[in-house]
XYZ file of C-alpha atoms in Angstrom:
421
model
C 0.000 0.000 0.000
C 1.589 3.290 -1.138
C 2.074 6.337 1.077
C 2.808 10.009 0.449
C 5.929 11.549 1.987
C 5.673 15.331 2.350
C 8.370 17.753 3.469
C 6.567 20.883 4.583
C 7.691 24.429 4.947
C 7.398 26.477 1.786
C 4.565 28.325 0.044
C 2.936 26.854 -3.046
C 3.422 28.840 -6.235
C 2.757 28.182 -9.910
C 0.047 27.111 -12.331
C -1.795 23.821 -12.904
C -4.706 22.570 -14.994
C -7.845 21.340 -13.213
C -8.887 17.824 -14.185
C -12.326 16.635 -15.226
C -14.822 16.142 -12.410
C -15.099 12.663 -10.948
C -18.474 13.494 -9.389
C -19.821 14.563 -12.787
C -18.109 11.836 -14.815
C -19.473 8.873 -12.851
C -23.210 9.597 -13.387
C -22.514 10.579 -17.005
C -20.815 7.228 -17.602
C -23.838 5.504 -16.055
C -26.164 7.591 -18.243
C -24.665 6.101 -21.410
C -26.630 2.923 -20.586
C -29.773 4.860 -21.548
C -28.709 5.487 -25.135
C -29.534 3.384 -28.165
C -26.388 4.699 -29.893
C -22.706 5.144 -28.932
C -21.848 8.060 -26.631
C -18.337 9.545 -26.503
C -17.392 10.950 -23.088
C -14.307 13.191 -22.923
C -12.264 14.996 -20.237
C -12.469 12.038 -17.881
C -9.983 12.178 -14.999
C -7.448 9.347 -14.669
C -8.825 7.979 -11.386
C -9.468 4.603 -9.820
C -13.210 5.279 -9.507
C -13.415 6.010 -13.246
C -11.685 2.759 -14.177
C -13.958 0.941 -11.717
C -17.067 2.349 -13.420
C -15.668 1.395 -16.824
C -14.979 -2.123 -15.501
C -18.538 -2.275 -14.142
C -19.985 -1.379 -17.551
C -17.764 -3.978 -19.214
C -18.861 -6.626 -16.695
C -22.421 -6.114 -17.964
C -21.351 -6.759 -21.556
C -21.390 -3.115 -22.623
C -19.075 -2.396 -25.554
C -16.486 0.316 -24.828
C -13.573 1.825 -26.711
C -11.038 3.769 -24.626
C -8.672 6.136 -26.442
C -5.180 7.231 -25.374
C -6.574 10.288 -23.550
C -9.107 8.222 -21.552
C -11.944 9.394 -23.737
C -14.471 6.564 -23.789
C -16.985 5.608 -26.470
C -19.760 3.555 -24.880
C -22.520 1.688 -26.682
C -25.166 1.190 -24.007
C -27.476 -0.730 -26.339
C -24.994 -3.640 -26.387
C -25.456 -4.331 -22.675
C -26.231 -8.025 -22.131
C -26.452 -8.200 -18.335
C -28.416 -6.009 -15.947
C -26.690 -7.102 -12.738
C -24.027 -4.972 -11.049
C -22.044 -7.443 -8.926
C -20.855 -6.934 -5.368
C -17.211 -7.481 -6.317
C -17.165 -4.174 -8.216
C -19.902 -2.201 -6.494
C -18.475 -2.671 -2.996
C -15.560 -0.326 -3.681
C -17.503 2.653 -5.019
C -20.644 4.402 -3.870
C -21.472 5.773 -7.327
C -22.075 2.257 -8.665
C -25.687 2.600 -7.503
C -26.161 5.093 -10.353
C -26.450 2.308 -12.934
C -29.733 1.241 -11.313
C -31.899 3.979 -12.850
C -30.520 3.698 -16.409
C -30.748 -0.111 -16.426
C -34.294 -0.033 -15.078
C -35.438 2.573 -17.609
C -33.720 1.142 -20.704
C -33.979 -2.594 -20.095
C -36.929 -2.806 -17.698
C -35.096 -4.525 -14.867
C -31.901 -4.285 -12.820
C -30.126 -6.025 -9.954
C -27.499 -3.941 -8.178
C -25.522 -4.715 -5.049
C -25.596 -2.248 -2.200
C -22.579 0.029 -2.744
C -19.508 0.813 -0.676
C -17.051 3.715 -0.668
C -15.708 6.110 1.958
C -16.496 5.527 5.631
C -17.936 8.992 6.243
C -21.355 7.956 7.528
C -24.612 6.448 6.368
C -25.818 7.417 2.895
C -29.100 5.564 2.471
C -30.498 4.815 -0.972
C -34.129 4.881 0.131
C -34.709 8.180 -1.695
C -33.591 6.539 -4.956
C -35.915 3.584 -4.434
C -38.929 5.695 -3.464
C -38.498 7.646 -6.689
C -38.464 4.468 -8.778
C -41.520 3.130 -6.932
C -43.393 6.364 -7.681
C -42.701 5.627 -11.358
C -44.282 2.187 -11.036
C -41.227 0.013 -10.383
C -41.392 -2.975 -8.060
C -38.415 -2.972 -5.689
C -37.102 -5.912 -3.700
C -34.133 -5.809 -1.326
C -32.628 -9.169 -0.435
C -29.211 -10.658 0.359
C -27.406 -7.361 -0.172
C -28.895 -6.715 -3.600
C -31.535 -4.289 -4.875
C -33.759 -5.785 -7.563
C -35.960 -3.431 -9.571
C -38.591 -4.355 -12.157
C -40.372 -1.810 -14.341
C -44.150 -2.212 -14.852
C -45.492 -3.591 -18.104
C -45.046 -0.903 -20.728
C -42.138 0.726 -18.884
C -41.707 3.360 -16.197
C -44.362 6.061 -15.884
C -43.873 9.753 -15.232
C -44.531 10.769 -11.634
C -44.290 13.563 -9.093
C -41.335 12.797 -6.810
C -40.800 14.833 -3.647
C -37.487 13.963 -2.009
C -37.610 13.922 1.796
C -34.102 15.326 1.846
C -31.754 16.874 -0.692
C -29.920 13.948 -2.259
C -27.396 14.265 -5.075
C -27.308 10.557 -5.929
C -31.065 10.199 -5.640
C -31.657 13.191 -7.899
C -29.220 11.805 -10.487
C -30.628 8.279 -10.441
C -34.297 9.266 -10.721
C -33.488 11.994 -13.273
C -31.827 9.438 -15.543
C -34.656 6.937 -15.204
C -37.267 9.621 -15.961
C -35.763 10.444 -19.372
C -37.259 7.239 -20.826
C -40.426 7.126 -18.702
C -43.829 7.651 -20.309
C -45.142 11.119 -19.551
C -43.852 13.905 -17.349
C -41.806 13.514 -14.174
C -41.336 16.386 -11.732
C -38.595 16.186 -9.101
C -39.157 18.428 -6.087
C -36.491 19.279 -3.489
C -33.948 18.163 -6.077
C -30.215 18.659 -5.594
C -28.813 21.731 -7.359
C -25.107 20.881 -7.631
C -23.194 21.807 -10.809
C -22.641 18.088 -11.374
C -26.433 17.646 -11.613
C -26.495 20.383 -14.254
C -23.644 18.697 -16.136
C -25.492 15.362 -16.137
C -28.689 17.018 -17.344
C -26.809 18.822 -20.118
C -25.315 15.520 -21.260
C -28.758 13.878 -21.256
C -30.147 16.817 -23.254
C -27.331 16.337 -25.780
C -28.544 12.711 -26.015
C -32.084 13.912 -26.807
C -33.681 14.090 -23.356
C -36.246 16.798 -22.578
C -35.257 18.366 -19.265
C -35.830 21.787 -17.743
C -35.181 23.359 -14.343
C -31.857 21.611 -13.708
C -29.851 23.717 -11.303
C -33.012 24.577 -9.354
C -34.949 22.663 -6.703
C -37.599 21.608 -9.261
C -36.592 19.591 -12.320
C -39.109 18.649 -15.015
C -38.484 15.730 -17.383
C -40.714 14.805 -20.324
C -39.942 11.225 -21.228
C -38.891 10.278 -24.758
C -38.959 6.911 -26.526
C -35.203 6.675 -27.014
C -31.981 8.572 -26.486
C -29.355 8.997 -29.187
C -25.577 9.222 -29.201
C -23.486 12.360 -28.683
C -20.020 13.569 -27.760
C -19.819 15.231 -24.356
C -16.960 16.769 -22.350
C -17.185 16.470 -18.555
C -16.999 19.678 -16.480
C -13.913 20.590 -14.444
C -13.566 19.266 -10.903
C -14.542 22.105 -8.553
C -13.472 20.086 -5.481
C -10.002 19.425 -6.879
C -9.751 23.128 -7.712
C -10.893 24.113 -4.227
C -8.388 21.744 -2.631
C -5.410 23.350 -4.400
C -6.698 26.840 -3.623
C -6.990 26.009 0.085
C -3.537 24.385 0.066
C -2.091 27.564 -1.409
C -3.889 29.688 1.194
C -2.674 27.489 4.062
C 0.937 27.709 2.849
C 0.706 31.502 2.277
C 1.290 30.933 -1.430
C 0.144 32.163 -4.835
C -1.263 29.917 -7.586
C -3.197 30.021 -10.849
C -5.699 27.357 -11.902
C -6.776 27.005 -15.518
C -9.716 25.191 -17.154
C -12.056 25.894 -14.225
C -15.171 28.081 -14.100
C -15.268 30.226 -10.926
C -19.096 30.153 -10.874
C -18.989 26.572 -9.527
C -16.893 27.627 -6.505
C -18.644 30.729 -5.210
C -19.093 29.550 -1.605
C -15.467 28.406 -1.426
C -14.062 31.599 -2.968
C -16.062 33.781 -0.553
C -14.554 31.942 2.411
C -11.035 32.148 0.963
C -11.422 35.907 0.558
C -12.627 36.039 4.165
C -9.420 34.191 5.080
C -7.415 37.006 3.503
C -6.754 35.645 0.024
C -6.704 37.926 -2.992
C -8.855 36.191 -5.617
C -9.092 37.038 -9.307
C -10.903 35.018 -11.972
C -12.019 34.838 -15.582
C -14.165 32.548 -17.707
C -11.901 29.529 -17.210
C -9.253 30.495 -14.648
C -8.808 31.459 -10.993
C -5.825 32.973 -9.194
C -5.202 33.117 -5.442
C -2.494 35.161 -3.750
C -1.953 35.306 0.010
C 0.862 37.864 -0.483
C 2.860 35.961 2.126
C 0.262 36.416 4.858
C -0.988 33.817 7.322
C -4.656 32.966 6.659
C -7.361 34.231 9.003
C -9.635 31.703 10.715
C -13.043 31.309 9.053
C -16.233 29.667 10.318
C -17.713 26.941 8.098
C -21.068 25.192 8.043
C -21.611 22.600 5.328
C -24.886 22.786 3.415
C -26.372 21.431 0.180
C -25.409 23.453 -2.900
C -25.261 26.427 -3.268
C -24.131 26.351 0.360
C -20.643 25.401 1.479
C -19.751 21.917 0.129
C -19.126 19.063 2.528
C -16.373 17.874 0.182
C -14.366 21.008 1.083
C -14.853 20.900 4.846
C -11.769 18.812 5.695
C -9.471 21.024 3.624
C -10.701 24.195 5.350
C -10.300 22.473 8.706
C -6.621 21.924 7.842
C -6.219 25.578 6.836
C -7.943 26.753 10.024
C -5.496 24.647 12.047
C -2.699 27.066 11.031
C -4.835 30.208 10.691
C -4.823 33.259 12.901
C -7.715 33.104 15.339
C -10.406 30.674 16.465
C -12.927 29.026 14.156
C -15.900 26.682 14.232
C -16.469 24.081 11.527
C -19.898 22.441 11.553
C -20.600 19.349 9.436
C -24.306 18.869 8.675
C -24.163 16.351 5.807
C -22.140 13.319 6.990
C -21.801 12.363 10.638
C -18.249 10.949 10.483
C -16.587 13.657 8.422
C -14.708 15.305 11.271
C -12.734 12.134 11.929
C -9.585 13.551 10.305
C -9.226 16.074 13.152
C -7.797 13.371 15.418
C -4.912 12.857 12.997
C -4.348 16.622 12.738
C -4.143 16.852 16.523
C -1.289 14.327 16.375
C 0.515 16.961 14.296
C 0.014 19.656 16.918
C -3.331 21.088 15.818
C -5.623 22.391 18.551
C -9.018 20.983 17.628
C -11.805 19.819 19.928
C -15.055 18.187 18.854
C -18.519 18.769 20.273
C -21.202 16.867 18.399
C -20.911 17.796 14.734
C -18.771 20.897 15.313
C -14.986 21.246 15.427
C -13.606 24.150 17.472
C -10.179 25.111 16.170
C -7.579 27.383 17.695
C -5.036 28.168 15.000
C -1.354 27.538 15.607
C 1.544 29.071 13.670
C 2.911 25.716 12.439
C 2.147 22.019 12.682
C 4.710 19.289 13.370
C 5.257 16.336 11.057
C 3.947 12.938 12.106
C 2.852 9.686 10.493
C -0.896 9.945 9.844
C -3.568 7.710 8.373
C -6.357 8.763 6.012
C -9.913 7.577 6.662
C -11.605 8.793 3.469
C -11.048 10.706 0.260
C -11.308 14.314 1.482
C -9.624 13.517 4.801
C -6.659 12.333 2.708
C -6.460 15.724 0.991
C -6.682 17.556 4.308
C -3.776 15.552 5.718
C -1.686 16.377 2.651
C -2.411 20.070 3.294
C -1.457 19.586 6.944
C 1.788 17.988 5.814
C 2.550 20.942 3.556
C 2.380 23.351 6.530
C 4.170 21.082 9.023
C 7.805 21.200 10.076
C 9.538 17.988 9.053
C 8.506 14.978 6.992
C 4.881 13.820 7.160
C 3.965 10.330 5.988
C 0.319 9.920 4.904
C -0.831 6.293 4.911
C -3.813 4.652 3.163
C -3.631 7.003 0.195
C -5.689 4.627 -1.932
C -8.520 6.918 -0.798
C -6.874 9.936 -2.411
C -6.281 8.041 -5.651
C -10.059 7.687 -5.946
C -10.556 11.422 -6.295
C -7.355 13.292 -7.209
C -5.587 12.837 -10.520
C -1.768 12.795 -10.221
C -1.850 14.640 -6.904
C 1.860 14.399 -6.177
C 2.767 15.583 -9.689
C 0.454 18.584 -9.426
C 1.707 19.581 -5.989
C 5.282 19.098 -7.208
C 4.516 21.488 -10.094
C 3.501 24.034 -7.437
C 6.814 23.677 -5.645
C 5.892 21.142 -2.964
C 8.321 18.471 -1.842
C 6.112 15.407 -2.083
C 6.593 11.888 -3.384
C 4.927 8.517 -3.394
C 6.692 5.744 -1.489
C 5.998 2.018 -1.373
C 4.973 0.458 1.907
């Protein structure tokens, strides 16, 4: 099992390109199962979760052609199996997203309950209730979800989600594109990745309106066609490098990223003392050598502050000037990385779902262990601002969500390398 060895001390400086979004790419790859023609998906990040989704599609007999740039042409109509096996699904939460497309296109699906990061319970009941509203018969047994469409296919329905759910919105949205009649999703998730999925489906011939708002309307069509679609940039990757630069008192430029997807993050970075400038597809951050100021964070569904950026800001607050409170409202276990930061000299106490952080000038290097994807990134940031050599273990988590992380940090001047166990 590989580890990352980080020698902290200096500010980050330089320019890097932001990769394609994993959280947008995974549902878009699943959506290709809806099409009766080949779909070419471009700007995919080189990540373990992406190769796992491709392997999952292949395991169901779907024909794929992968080019040298990890663009993938997928012919969903060639799918011969509608079962997503435990062996693949157990490693990745997003595997559940094949359930809606399989159910809508082929009339039935059998998908294992998914796995992924240990950041708390993420029930799929909202997905299943949406399918049932559209006439599907759902059975849960022996760790598998079996779904059967009614005779004549899924029917349009009014679906009111009990809670804002990104995965549930994506799954039901995809299924509704081939349902008979109109489907209205209320209390839908509004994330940019939802908008990207909807735009891809529209390029395939779907009739969707309201995406990006809490109410999405889908008028079902008989079939979806092929298209070529480029996945949006990864706003969480972009935010992670911006926070790392702020924590190290550095100055960086990101290209191929739209600032409109990062408004909540950029506001908090400016509050921390960063000078932010941006254009259509670039963002710059400059701390002008200053120590960041402590900022209070409360995670919320989009357009609020993203839970996927909470751990990184917690790391920055650990070396910021002042006292801050970080409240996690989405996942109950997502403050777990604070215990590892405290081993590095951070002053963080936990009360319920809130971390109270007293900033310290520097952290001290220590061996630390990552518990999930974003915790991994936060420990890398902690290592960058620590005196000495920090060894981050269990980085297989980080490889699920960050493309070439050590190369990109190295390009920004960090002393970081991957070492074998």
